[in-house]
Tab-separated table of C-alpha atoms and ligand atoms in Angstrom:
chain	number	residue	atom	x	y	z
A	659	MET	CA	-0.496	-0.130	-0.047
A	660	THR	CA	1.092	3.297	-0.762
A	661	ASN	CA	2.323	5.480	2.014
A	662	ARG	CA	0.017	8.131	3.810
A	663	TYR	CA	0.817	11.708	5.427
A	664	ALA	CA	-1.377	14.366	6.445
A	665	VAL	CA	-0.399	18.250	6.424
A	666	ILE	CA	-2.824	20.284	8.397
A	667	LEU	CA	-2.582	23.998	8.128
A	668	ALA	CA	-3.234	26.122	11.277
A	669	ALA	CA	-1.091	29.082	11.293
A	670	GLY	CA	-3.114	31.978	10.350
A	671	GLN	CA	-4.332	34.497	12.584
A	672	GLY	CA	-7.454	34.481	11.412
A	673	THR	CA	-8.334	38.474	11.231
A	674	ARG	CA	-11.899	37.932	9.581
A	675	MET	CA	-12.914	36.373	12.955
A	676	LYS	CA	-12.108	39.837	15.345
A	677	SER	CA	-11.204	37.767	17.568
A	678	LYS	CA	-8.476	37.195	20.588
A	679	LEU	CA	-8.563	33.564	19.863
A	680	TYR	CA	-6.742	32.228	16.988
A	681	LYS	CA	-9.223	31.358	14.413
A	682	VAL	CA	-9.014	27.141	14.519
A	683	LEU	CA	-9.092	27.413	18.039
A	684	HIS	CA	-12.443	28.245	17.477
A	685	PRO	CA	-14.555	25.833	19.260
A	686	VAL	CA	-17.620	23.909	17.172
A	687	CYS	CA	-19.470	21.852	19.494
A	688	GLY	CA	-17.143	22.477	22.615
A	689	LYS	CA	-13.865	21.005	20.111
A	690	PRO	CA	-11.262	23.409	18.097
A	691	MET	CA	-12.173	23.334	14.862
A	692	VAL	CA	-8.299	22.187	13.963
A	693	GLU	CA	-8.759	19.331	16.262
A	694	HIS	CA	-12.065	18.118	14.428
A	695	VAL	CA	-9.954	18.080	11.459
A	696	VAL	CA	-7.061	16.333	13.082
A	697	ASP	CA	-9.373	13.421	14.751
A	698	GLN	CA	-11.391	12.622	11.548
A	699	ILE	CA	-7.927	12.388	9.732
A	700	SER	CA	-6.776	10.128	12.873
A	701	ILE	CA	-9.441	7.960	11.840
A	702	LEU	CA	-7.311	7.295	8.276
A	703	ASN	CA	-4.785	5.071	7.768
A	704	ILE	CA	-1.771	7.496	7.517
A	705	ASN	CA	1.610	7.150	8.769
A	706	GLN	CA	2.565	11.011	9.746
A	707	ILE	CA	0.415	14.162	10.645
A	708	VAL	CA	2.361	16.993	10.655
A	709	THR	CA	0.176	20.503	11.718
A	710	ILE	CA	1.540	23.779	10.486
A	711	VAL	CA	1.290	25.894	13.395
A	712	GLY	CA	2.253	30.257	13.735
A	713	HIS	CA	-0.206	31.930	15.362
A	714	GLY	CA	-0.834	31.264	19.246
A	715	SER	CA	1.141	28.044	18.179
A	716	GLU	CA	1.757	26.621	21.570
A	717	LEU	CA	-1.688	27.071	22.378
A	718	VAL	CA	-2.414	24.969	18.860
A	719	LYS	CA	0.356	22.375	20.272
A	720	SER	CA	-1.867	22.034	23.605
A	721	HIS	CA	-4.433	21.402	22.246
A	722	LEU	CA	-3.310	18.550	19.545
A	723	ASP	CA	-0.497	17.221	21.791
A	724	GLY	CA	0.241	13.639	21.029
A	725	LYS	CA	-2.446	13.622	18.030
A	726	SER	CA	0.390	15.136	15.605
A	727	ALA	CA	3.563	16.357	14.738
A	728	PHE	CA	3.917	19.834	13.955
A	729	ALA	CA	6.106	22.394	11.996
A	730	LEU	CA	6.235	26.145	12.849
A	731	GLN	CA	5.531	29.086	9.981
A	732	GLU	CA	6.836	31.940	11.811
A	733	GLU	CA	5.586	34.259	8.922
A	734	GLN	CA	2.057	33.573	7.231
A	735	LEU	CA	3.125	34.078	3.995
A	736	GLY	CA	0.313	31.946	2.247
A	737	THR	CA	-0.807	28.543	1.961
A	738	ALA	CA	1.612	27.316	-0.129
A	739	HIS	CA	4.587	28.602	2.199
A	740	ALA	CA	2.597	26.807	5.411
A	741	VAL	CA	3.001	23.086	3.236
A	742	ILE	CA	6.831	23.975	2.563
A	743	GLN	CA	7.252	24.261	6.660
A	744	ALA	CA	6.694	20.151	6.648
A	745	GLU	CA	9.326	19.904	3.932
A	746	SER	CA	11.744	19.205	6.704
A	747	VAL	CA	9.748	16.379	8.293
A	748	LEU	CA	8.322	15.078	4.722
A	749	GLY	CA	10.238	15.862	2.158
A	750	GLN	CA	12.232	13.053	1.446
A	751	LEU	CA	9.409	10.414	1.851
A	752	LEU	CA	7.618	8.528	-1.204
A	753	GLY	CA	3.791	8.640	-0.785
A	754	THR	CA	0.502	10.628	-0.940
A	755	THR	CA	0.172	13.842	1.229
A	756	LEU	CA	-3.577	14.689	1.710
A	757	VAL	CA	-3.795	18.613	2.991
A	758	VAL	CA	-6.394	19.935	4.915
A	759	CYS	CA	-7.206	23.186	6.186
A	760	GLY	CA	-7.564	23.851	10.048
A	761	ASP	CA	-10.597	25.885	9.123
A	762	THR	CA	-12.900	23.143	7.807
A	763	PRO	CA	-14.328	21.694	10.662
A	764	LEU	CA	-17.020	19.434	8.950
A	765	ILE	CA	-14.945	17.450	6.720
A	766	LYS	CA	-15.106	13.826	7.124
A	767	ALA	CA	-12.712	10.854	7.427
A	768	GLU	CA	-14.882	9.343	4.966
A	769	THR	CA	-14.853	12.011	2.527
A	770	MET	CA	-11.319	12.134	2.310
A	771	GLU	CA	-10.528	8.521	2.350
A	772	ALA	CA	-13.075	8.592	-0.830
A	773	LEU	CA	-10.613	11.764	-2.174
A	774	LEU	CA	-7.412	9.288	-0.936
A	775	GLN	CA	-8.759	6.700	-3.014
A	776	HIS	CA	-9.662	8.212	-6.276
A	777	HIS	CA	-6.515	10.057	-6.042
A	778	GLU	CA	-4.336	6.736	-6.149
A	779	LYS	CA	-6.917	5.500	-8.545
A	780	SER	CA	-5.944	7.893	-11.369
A	781	GLU	CA	-2.515	7.742	-10.587
A	782	ALA	CA	-3.061	11.645	-10.472
A	783	LYS	CA	-0.073	13.848	-9.229
A	784	ALA	CA	-2.617	16.194	-7.566
A	785	THR	CA	-5.992	15.809	-6.581
A	786	ILE	CA	-8.535	18.468	-5.538
A	787	LEU	CA	-11.610	18.111	-3.603
A	788	THR	CA	-14.542	20.331	-5.257
A	789	ALA	CA	-18.073	20.921	-4.247
A	790	HIS	CA	-20.487	22.745	-5.697
A	791	SER	CA	-21.678	25.996	-3.984
A	792	GLU	CA	-24.882	28.062	-4.844
A	793	ASP	CA	-22.492	30.809	-3.425
A	794	PRO	CA	-19.090	30.493	-3.886
A	795	THR	CA	-17.993	34.234	-3.050
A	796	GLY	CA	-14.912	33.994	-1.277
A	797	TYR	CA	-13.823	30.630	-2.449
A	798	GLY	CA	-11.176	29.517	-4.801
A	799	ARG	CA	-12.916	28.778	-8.071
A	800	VAL	CA	-11.723	25.431	-10.284
A	801	ILE	CA	-11.605	26.670	-13.908
A	802	ARG	CA	-11.876	23.573	-15.998
A	803	ASN	CA	-10.555	23.538	-20.075
A	804	GLN	CA	-13.001	22.731	-22.976
A	805	ASP	CA	-12.532	18.776	-22.018
A	806	GLY	CA	-13.503	19.413	-18.722
A	807	LEU	CA	-9.812	18.542	-17.219
A	808	VAL	CA	-9.003	20.836	-14.524
A	809	GLU	CA	-6.863	23.650	-15.633
A	810	ARG	CA	-6.268	25.748	-12.495
A	811	ILE	CA	-7.432	27.330	-9.341
A	812	VAL	CA	-8.415	30.992	-9.278
A	813	GLU	CA	-8.669	33.063	-6.026
A	814	HIS	CA	-11.866	34.786	-5.653
A	815	LYS	CA	-9.868	38.418	-5.035
A	816	ASP	CA	-8.198	37.799	-8.785
A	817	ALA	CA	-11.556	36.106	-10.706
A	818	SER	CA	-12.158	38.021	-13.379
A	819	GLU	CA	-16.241	38.488	-13.632
A	820	GLU	CA	-16.848	35.288	-15.674
A	821	GLU	CA	-14.356	33.478	-13.135
A	822	ARG	CA	-16.157	34.410	-10.220
A	823	ASN	CA	-19.416	32.920	-11.912
A	824	VAL	CA	-17.964	29.177	-11.739
A	825	GLN	CA	-19.698	27.303	-8.949
A	826	GLU	CA	-17.168	24.693	-8.246
A	827	ILE	CA	-15.031	25.545	-5.700
A	828	ASN	CA	-11.745	24.560	-4.377
A	829	THR	CA	-12.798	23.162	-0.661
A	830	GLY	CA	-9.095	23.668	0.663
A	831	THR	CA	-8.280	19.657	0.989
A	832	TYR	CA	-6.102	18.161	-1.394
A	833	CYS	CA	-3.978	14.995	-2.258
A	834	PHE	CA	-0.968	15.457	-3.756
A	835	ASP	CA	2.343	12.897	-4.860
A	836	ASN	CA	4.706	14.311	-2.325
A	837	LYS	CA	7.526	14.353	-4.122
A	838	ALA	CA	5.927	16.266	-6.904
A	839	LEU	CA	4.303	18.875	-4.282
A	840	PHE	CA	7.560	19.835	-2.786
A	841	GLU	CA	9.359	20.146	-5.807
A	842	ALA	CA	6.169	22.477	-7.380
A	843	LEU	CA	5.796	24.544	-4.067
A	844	HIS	CA	9.595	25.759	-4.744
A	845	ARG	CA	8.211	27.167	-7.903
A	846	VAL	CA	5.156	29.088	-6.806
A	847	SER	CA	5.146	33.048	-7.133
A	848	ASN	CA	3.455	35.703	-5.200
A	849	ASP	CA	2.368	37.759	-8.098
A	850	ASN	CA	-1.206	38.028	-6.957
A	851	ALA	CA	-3.853	40.151	-5.613
A	852	GLN	CA	-2.785	39.324	-1.976
A	853	GLY	CA	0.961	38.984	-2.620
A	854	GLU	CA	0.400	35.101	-0.573
A	855	TYR	CA	2.296	31.998	-2.101
A	856	TYR	CA	-1.209	30.233	-2.560
A	857	LEU	CA	-1.277	26.509	-2.437
A	858	PRO	CA	-3.835	25.831	-5.368
A	859	ASP	CA	-0.911	27.621	-7.610
A	860	VAL	CA	0.516	24.039	-7.748
A	861	ILE	CA	-2.274	22.855	-9.447
A	862	GLU	CA	-1.383	24.836	-12.669
A	863	ILE	CA	2.073	24.210	-12.084
A	864	LEU	CA	1.947	20.118	-12.071
A	865	GLN	CA	-0.826	20.416	-14.804
A	866	LYS	CA	1.788	22.706	-17.196
A	867	ASP	CA	4.400	20.102	-16.442
A	868	GLY	CA	1.772	17.388	-18.569
A	869	GLU	CA	1.209	15.966	-14.957
A	870	VAL	CA	-2.280	14.259	-14.241
A	871	VAL	CA	-4.106	16.525	-12.139
A	872	SER	CA	-7.577	15.340	-11.301
A	873	ALA	CA	-10.530	16.293	-8.992
A	874	TYR	CA	-12.993	14.815	-7.109
A	875	GLN	CA	-16.079	16.673	-6.296
A	876	THR	CA	-18.261	15.868	-3.089
A	877	SER	CA	-21.925	16.329	-3.067
A	878	ASP	CA	-22.250	17.744	-0.176
A	879	PHE	CA	-21.247	21.507	0.001
A	880	GLU	CA	-21.944	21.592	3.606
A	881	GLU	CA	-19.533	19.440	5.002
A	882	THR	CA	-16.907	21.322	3.008
A	883	LEU	CA	-17.701	24.711	5.077
A	884	GLY	CA	-14.669	26.841	5.628
A	885	VAL	CA	-15.054	28.686	8.410
A	886	ASN	CA	-13.452	32.435	7.922
A	887	ASP	CA	-15.720	34.953	10.028
A	888	ARG	CA	-18.420	34.087	12.829
A	889	VAL	CA	-21.019	33.834	10.739
A	890	ALA	CA	-19.956	31.305	8.643
A	891	LEU	CA	-19.074	29.638	12.402
A	892	ALA	CA	-22.572	29.322	13.674
A	893	LYS	CA	-23.245	27.723	10.281
A	894	ALA	CA	-20.626	25.030	11.113
A	895	GLU	CA	-22.174	24.737	14.946
A	896	GLN	CA	-25.576	23.890	13.366
A	897	THR	CA	-24.606	21.300	10.930
A	898	MET	CA	-21.964	20.133	13.388
A	899	LYS	CA	-25.115	20.049	16.184
A	900	ARG	CA	-27.507	18.244	13.775
A	901	ARG	CA	-25.046	15.290	12.865
A	902	ILE	CA	-24.263	15.088	16.626
A	903	ASN	CA	-27.696	14.644	17.875
A	904	GLU	CA	-28.516	12.614	14.699
A	905	LEU	CA	-26.095	10.553	15.925
A	906	HIS	CA	-27.604	9.775	19.486
A	907	MET	CA	-30.904	9.589	18.407
A	908	ARG	CA	-29.718	6.770	16.042
A	909	ASN	CA	-27.938	5.119	18.698
A	910	GLY	CA	-31.368	5.042	21.026
A	911	VAL	CA	-31.205	8.504	22.857
A	912	SER	CA	-34.614	10.221	22.635
A	913	LEU	CA	-34.261	14.341	22.122
A	914	ILE	CA	-37.304	16.078	22.741
A	915	ASP	CA	-36.385	19.138	20.834
A	916	PRO	CA	-33.024	18.601	18.908
A	917	ASN	CA	-33.062	22.001	17.697
A	918	ASN	CA	-32.615	22.888	21.275
A	919	THR	CA	-30.209	20.240	22.596
A	920	TYR	CA	-26.533	21.020	22.755
A	921	ILE	CA	-24.119	17.876	22.869
A	922	GLY	CA	-20.686	18.414	23.019
A	923	SER	CA	-18.450	16.205	20.269
A	924	ASP	CA	-17.208	13.684	22.838
A	925	VAL	CA	-20.153	12.914	24.824
A	926	LYS	CA	-21.182	9.545	25.531
A	927	ILE	CA	-24.554	8.562	26.168
A	928	GLY	CA	-26.481	5.248	26.569
A	929	ARG	CA	-30.400	4.356	25.564
A	930	ASP	CA	-33.185	5.168	26.404
A	931	THR	CA	-31.784	8.041	28.109
A	932	ILE	CA	-34.168	10.814	27.156
A	933	ILE	CA	-32.933	14.678	27.008
A	934	TYR	CA	-35.140	17.759	27.672
A	935	PRO	CA	-34.894	20.924	25.572
A	936	GLY	CA	-32.530	23.299	26.647
A	937	SER	CA	-29.863	21.047	27.860
A	938	VAL	CA	-26.203	21.067	27.210
A	939	ILE	CA	-23.897	18.601	27.948
A	940	SER	CA	-19.995	19.027	27.542
A	941	GLY	CA	-16.947	18.148	27.988
A	942	ASP	CA	-15.687	14.416	28.807
A	943	THR	CA	-19.371	13.646	29.758
A	944	GLU	CA	-20.722	10.138	29.775
A	945	ILE	CA	-24.238	9.602	31.002
A	946	GLY	CA	-25.580	6.246	31.486
A	947	GLU	CA	-29.143	4.645	30.222
A	948	ASP	CA	-32.344	5.445	31.221
A	949	VAL	CA	-31.486	8.773	32.318
A	950	THR	CA	-33.731	11.787	32.463
A	951	ILE	CA	-32.003	15.128	31.646
A	952	GLY	CA	-33.590	18.359	31.513
A	953	PRO	CA	-35.299	20.831	30.626
A	954	ASN	CA	-32.492	23.499	31.229
A	955	SER	CA	-29.578	21.410	32.374
A	956	GLU	CA	-26.060	21.699	32.195
A	957	ILE	CA	-23.527	18.916	32.871
A	958	HIS	CA	-19.897	19.193	31.934
A	959	ASN	CA	-17.528	16.518	32.575
A	960	CYS	CA	-19.630	14.286	34.629
A	961	LYS	CA	-19.755	10.506	34.934
A	962	VAL	CA	-23.520	10.239	35.371
A	963	GLY	CA	-25.078	6.597	36.242
A	964	ASN	CA	-27.939	4.596	34.892
A	965	THR	CA	-31.683	5.825	35.891
A	966	THR	CA	-30.734	8.760	37.540
A	967	THR	CA	-32.672	12.190	36.921
A	968	ILE	CA	-31.165	15.669	36.485
A	969	LYS	CA	-33.704	18.218	36.173
A	970	GLN	CA	-33.116	22.184	35.891
A	971	SER	CA	-29.579	21.902	37.489
A	972	VAL	CA	-26.149	22.451	36.812
A	973	ALA	CA	-23.178	20.000	37.214
A	974	HIS	CA	-19.842	19.991	36.816
A	975	ASP	CA	-16.116	17.776	36.866
A	976	SER	CA	-18.239	15.195	39.244
A	977	SER	CA	-19.197	11.859	39.379
A	978	ILE	CA	-22.651	10.983	39.887
A	979	GLY	CA	-24.028	7.252	40.592
A	980	GLU	CA	-27.039	5.470	39.782
A	981	ASN	CA	-30.985	6.122	40.218
A	982	VAL	CA	-30.169	9.719	41.760
A	983	GLN	CA	-32.404	12.410	41.810
A	984	ILE	CA	-31.007	15.774	41.528
A	985	GLY	CA	-32.921	19.119	41.131
A	986	PRO	CA	-35.217	20.518	40.213
A	987	PHE	CA	-32.248	24.212	40.725
A	988	ALA	CA	-29.406	22.136	42.092
A	989	HIS	CA	-25.825	22.810	41.364
A	990	ILE	CA	-23.043	19.760	41.552
A	991	ARG	CA	-19.844	22.065	41.893
A	992	PRO	CA	-16.477	20.030	41.125
A	993	GLN	CA	-14.851	17.602	42.525
A	994	SER	CA	-18.381	16.177	44.042
A	995	GLU	CA	-18.559	12.308	44.450
A	996	ILE	CA	-22.466	11.381	44.474
A	997	HIS	CA	-23.064	7.805	44.999
A	998	ASP	CA	-26.755	5.554	44.287
A	999	GLU	CA	-30.095	6.793	44.808
A	1000	VAL	CA	-29.045	9.983	46.382
A	1001	LYS	CA	-31.384	12.562	46.729
A	1002	ILE	CA	-30.398	16.400	45.623
A	1003	GLY	CA	-32.962	18.455	45.630
A	1004	ASN	CA	-34.207	22.033	44.948
A	1005	PHE	CA	-31.554	24.830	46.323
A	1006	VAL	CA	-28.776	22.596	47.092
A	1007	GLU	CA	-25.415	23.355	46.099
A	1008	ILE	CA	-22.652	20.858	46.531
A	1009	LYS	CA	-19.252	21.439	46.273
A	1010	LYS	CA	-16.252	18.744	46.658
A	1011	SER	CA	-18.250	16.710	48.823
A	1012	THR	CA	-18.914	13.043	48.959
A	1013	PHE	CA	-22.523	11.768	49.200
A	1014	GLY	CA	-22.634	8.471	50.387
A	1015	LYS	CA	-25.868	5.727	48.809
A	1016	GLY	CA	-29.526	7.205	49.534
A	1017	SER	CA	-28.392	10.003	51.451
A	1018	LYS	CA	-30.206	13.204	50.950
A	1019	ALA	CA	-30.021	16.443	51.030
A	1020	SER	CA	-33.634	17.519	49.338
A	1021	HIS	CA	-34.066	21.292	50.054
A	1022	LEU	CA	-32.260	24.439	50.695
A	1023	SER	CA	-28.563	23.514	51.588
A	1024	TYR	CA	-24.886	24.037	51.008
A	1025	ILE	CA	-22.566	21.092	51.560
A	1026	GLY	CA	-19.062	22.028	50.823
A	1027	ASP	CA	-15.932	19.963	51.640
A	1028	ALA	CA	-18.073	17.373	53.193
A	1029	GLU	CA	-17.662	13.747	53.665
A	1030	VAL	CA	-20.968	12.550	53.873
A	1031	GLY	CA	-21.741	8.797	54.718
A	1032	SER	CA	-24.415	6.587	53.578
A	1033	ASN	CA	-28.346	7.164	54.366
A	1034	VAL	CA	-27.682	10.147	56.234
A	1035	ASN	CA	-30.685	13.134	56.388
A	1036	LEU	CA	-29.634	16.359	55.530
A	1037	GLY	CA	-32.679	18.674	56.812
A	1038	CYS	CA	-33.766	21.890	55.295
A	1039	GLY	CA	-31.368	24.574	55.421
A	1040	SER	CA	-28.101	22.251	56.573
A	1041	ILE	CA	-25.234	24.434	56.161
A	1042	THR	CA	-21.512	22.886	56.255
A	1043	VAL	CA	-20.228	26.407	57.672
A	1044	ASN	CA	-16.779	25.550	55.790
A	1045	TYR	CA	-14.727	28.836	55.371
A	1046	ASP	CA	-13.436	31.263	57.944
A	1047	GLY	CA	-12.128	33.728	55.719
A	1048	LYS	CA	-9.112	32.544	54.825
A	1049	LYS	CA	-9.384	28.644	54.939
A	1050	LYS	CA	-11.684	25.713	54.224
A	1051	TYR	CA	-12.440	23.133	56.667
A	1052	LEU	CA	-13.511	19.454	56.389
A	1053	THR	CA	-17.071	18.375	57.924
A	1054	LYS	CA	-17.503	14.399	58.037
A	1055	ILE	CA	-20.910	13.325	58.720
A	1056	GLU	CA	-20.699	8.980	59.226
A	1057	ASP	CA	-23.713	6.732	57.727
A	1058	ASP	CA	-27.570	6.947	59.416
A	1059	VAL	CA	-27.014	10.617	60.638
A	1060	PHE	CA	-29.945	12.929	61.002
A	1061	VAL	CA	-29.644	16.464	60.828
A	1062	GLY	CA	-32.661	18.727	61.614
A	1063	CYS	CA	-33.180	21.790	59.770
A	1064	ASN	CA	-31.295	24.614	59.869
A	1065	SER	CA	-28.191	23.572	61.435
A	1066	ASN	CA	-24.980	24.921	61.032
A	1067	LEU	CA	-21.907	22.255	60.859
A	1068	VAL	CA	-18.965	24.841	61.745
A	1069	ALA	CA	-16.209	22.612	60.416
A	1070	PRO	CA	-13.644	21.135	60.754
A	1071	VAL	CA	-16.252	19.276	62.877
A	1072	SER	CA	-17.324	15.237	62.757
A	1073	ILE	CA	-20.702	13.785	63.605
A	1074	GLY	CA	-20.430	9.918	64.741
A	1075	LYS	CA	-22.407	7.176	63.319
A	1076	GLY	CA	-26.153	7.437	63.760
A	1077	ALA	CA	-26.130	10.623	65.256
A	1078	TYR	CA	-29.041	12.871	65.580
A	1079	ILE	CA	-28.489	16.862	65.553
A	1080	ALA	CA	-31.651	18.730	66.807
A	1081	ALA	CA	-33.502	21.414	64.395
A	1082	GLY	CA	-31.452	24.732	64.726
A	1083	SER	CA	-28.462	23.712	66.577
A	1084	THR	CA	-24.904	25.492	65.369
A	1085	ILE	CA	-22.417	22.635	65.983
A	1086	THR	CA	-19.284	23.813	66.857
A	1087	GLU	CA	-17.566	20.156	68.361
A	1088	ASP	CA	-17.713	16.695	67.418
A	1089	VAL	CA	-20.801	14.622	68.164
A	1090	PRO	CA	-20.681	11.271	69.071
A	1091	GLY	CA	-22.140	8.428	67.441
A	1092	GLU	CA	-25.595	7.512	68.146
A	1093	ALA	CA	-25.908	10.968	70.730
A	1094	LEU	CA	-28.577	13.298	70.581
A	1095	SER	CA	-27.155	16.745	69.898
A	1096	ILE	CA	-28.878	20.051	70.988
A	1097	ALA	CA	-27.216	23.527	70.456
A	1098	ARG	CA	-29.298	26.454	70.254
A	1099	ALA	CA	-30.207	28.625	73.301
A	1100	ARG	CA	-33.261	26.933	75.257
A	1101	GLN	CA	-37.026	28.147	74.596
A	1102	VAL	CA	-38.930	30.530	77.197
A	1103	ASN	CA	-42.534	31.285	77.081
A	1104	LYS	CA	-43.398	34.401	79.310
A	1105	GLU	CA	-46.779	33.537	79.891
A	1106	ASN	CA	-49.275	36.613	80.033
A	1107	TYR	CA	-46.257	39.231	79.228
A	1108	VAL	CA	-47.884	40.887	75.848
A	1109	ALA	CA	-50.512	42.250	78.351
A	1110	LYS	CA	-47.922	43.841	80.717
A	1111	LEU	CA	-45.965	45.628	77.497
A	1112	ASN	CA	-49.271	46.858	76.562
A	1113	GLU	CA	-49.777	48.480	79.763
A	1114	LYS	CA	-46.564	49.894	80.192
A	1115	LYS	CA	-46.649	51.970	76.462
B	1964	LIG	C1	-7.934	28.896	1.122
B	1964	LIG	C2	-7.864	28.516	-0.688
B	1964	LIG	C3	-9.035	28.588	-1.608
B	1964	LIG	C4	-10.595	27.664	-1.015
B	1964	LIG	C5	-10.469	27.616	0.482
B	1964	LIG	C6	-11.218	26.764	1.271
B	1964	LIG	C7	-5.822	29.807	-0.690
B	1964	LIG	C8	-4.746	30.407	-1.403
B	1964	LIG	N1	-6.994	29.321	-1.040
B	1964	LIG	O1	-8.787	30.168	1.060
B	1964	LIG	O2	-8.870	27.994	-2.765
B	1964	LIG	O3	-11.670	27.758	-1.563
B	1964	LIG	O4	-9.342	28.094	1.291
B	1964	LIG	O5	-11.846	26.982	2.353
B	1964	LIG	O6	-4.978	28.347	-0.457
B	1964	LIG	N2	-2.843	29.382	6.787
B	1964	LIG	C9	-1.470	28.653	6.998
B	1964	LIG	N3	-0.170	30.371	6.810
B	1964	LIG	C10	-0.608	31.053	5.568
B	1964	LIG	C11	-2.119	31.332	5.461
B	1964	LIG	C12	-2.970	30.261	5.395
B	1964	LIG	O7	-1.604	28.527	7.986
B	1964	LIG	O8	-0.007	31.544	5.680
B	1964	LIG	C13	-3.839	28.156	7.380
B	1964	LIG	C14	-4.714	29.466	7.520
B	1964	LIG	O9	-4.782	29.104	9.409
B	1964	LIG	C15	-6.106	28.252	7.363
B	1964	LIG	C16	-5.845	27.691	6.216
B	1964	LIG	O10	-4.499	28.079	5.839
B	1964	LIG	O11	-6.361	27.313	8.211
B	1964	LIG	C17	-6.552	28.304	4.818
B	1964	LIG	O12	-6.363	30.120	4.651
B	1964	LIG	P1	-7.046	30.891	4.138
B	1964	LIG	O13	-6.459	32.370	4.724
B	1964	LIG	O14	-8.463	30.789	5.452
B	1964	LIG	O15	-7.817	30.421	2.977
B	1964	LIG	P2	-9.002	31.257	2.157
B	1964	LIG	O16	-8.820	32.692	2.025
B	1964	LIG	O17	-9.960	30.264	2.929
B	1965	LIG	CA1	-10.569	29.535	5.069
């Protein structure tokens, strides 16, 4: 089999994005554009992937760490100049080189595979992936001769009126014979409207040399969308969102309103899970089977067990067990570990705490820096007082503890197994297991006192 290499162009600033963030790092469904491209290429059988970095190179490299090798383009003199930077890594090799722009996040592995196969079968020196576009503005146009063979690509800014009417566009994805590519790249000039070294000029150079230059047209223009501004970014987001949501639905997940459900690229969801509108599920999240999420829930970097329900709530960087009830209006903050059959009710905030099996905080609580055992009942308004303005302290609550309503547990403090805290207590000292602790002022009733008060007036 032919050796295959890939070059991804990701050095540009992306002026048209008008952003502090480098273009290829703008996320689409939560993942940087260039990472979508690299991940799709990684599915293919490629010997070596080289990403050309420039603007924001350190940040781009850290996102793609372990997925690609890198070559630095110090000055952005054009796409041909960008590819030349890979010469020290790839220049001497024999095989096919796939070149893809880092700003085409919707490109699919299967389309690139079809392009590679078409290229290898036709024994061409270069094959361009083209598409038909109703509005080709901004794209390079594919110029063919009378016989329908590709002659060259003309950039929008360099095109004549007649050339601008051409609706077949260069998608920015190509296959080249590796040796022919690097040889031709050195002959590209920057004598054009933008004063840049254009990669598409390689096509004309090879064609004039009498080499076979081919085109492979994909039927799906949408997939080849190049993101140059925020309008295109929103289009990419829409398309990617639809693709992700359809995949989950086909895998057995019910989305009540797919147009209003936002699921990140790498999220995993089990069968028979139902997601209600307004839910945003992102990052490294894995959701089990028969789970109910939403409406209006935000879940980021969480593991959620089977048959759990998360209604109108927010959960980040935490693990949530099976058959857990969360919400409405609960907030699970990072590093929380919620075990099976727990109930976290309305207006409860949990931070960096573990909750043992079957424990409950049903209403209006703040539980932070706590280790809560199993079968614990935290009454309405239970608060861990974990912060003295300088440091955070731990609260330990052992199994089977009952904390009465409106209790403050002033940390550091431990409540022993099976202890009972009277409602309204402010607990400042450890409570032994099985004890009843009452830490509140005793009630005094002054009989008939109201009449006396009125007399005084
Ligand atoms: C490019 C193509 C155009 C094609 C379109 C498809 C050229 C000259 N034009 O135009 O024919 O229709 O893509 O989307 O290639 N980059 C670098 N270094 C540079 C310049 C660019 O790495 O010096 C990278 C950018 O980061 C970007 C990619 O190359 O990811 C494409 O560059 P961009 O400026 O967006 O090219 P287009 O004008 O879209
Ligand atoms: Ca572009």
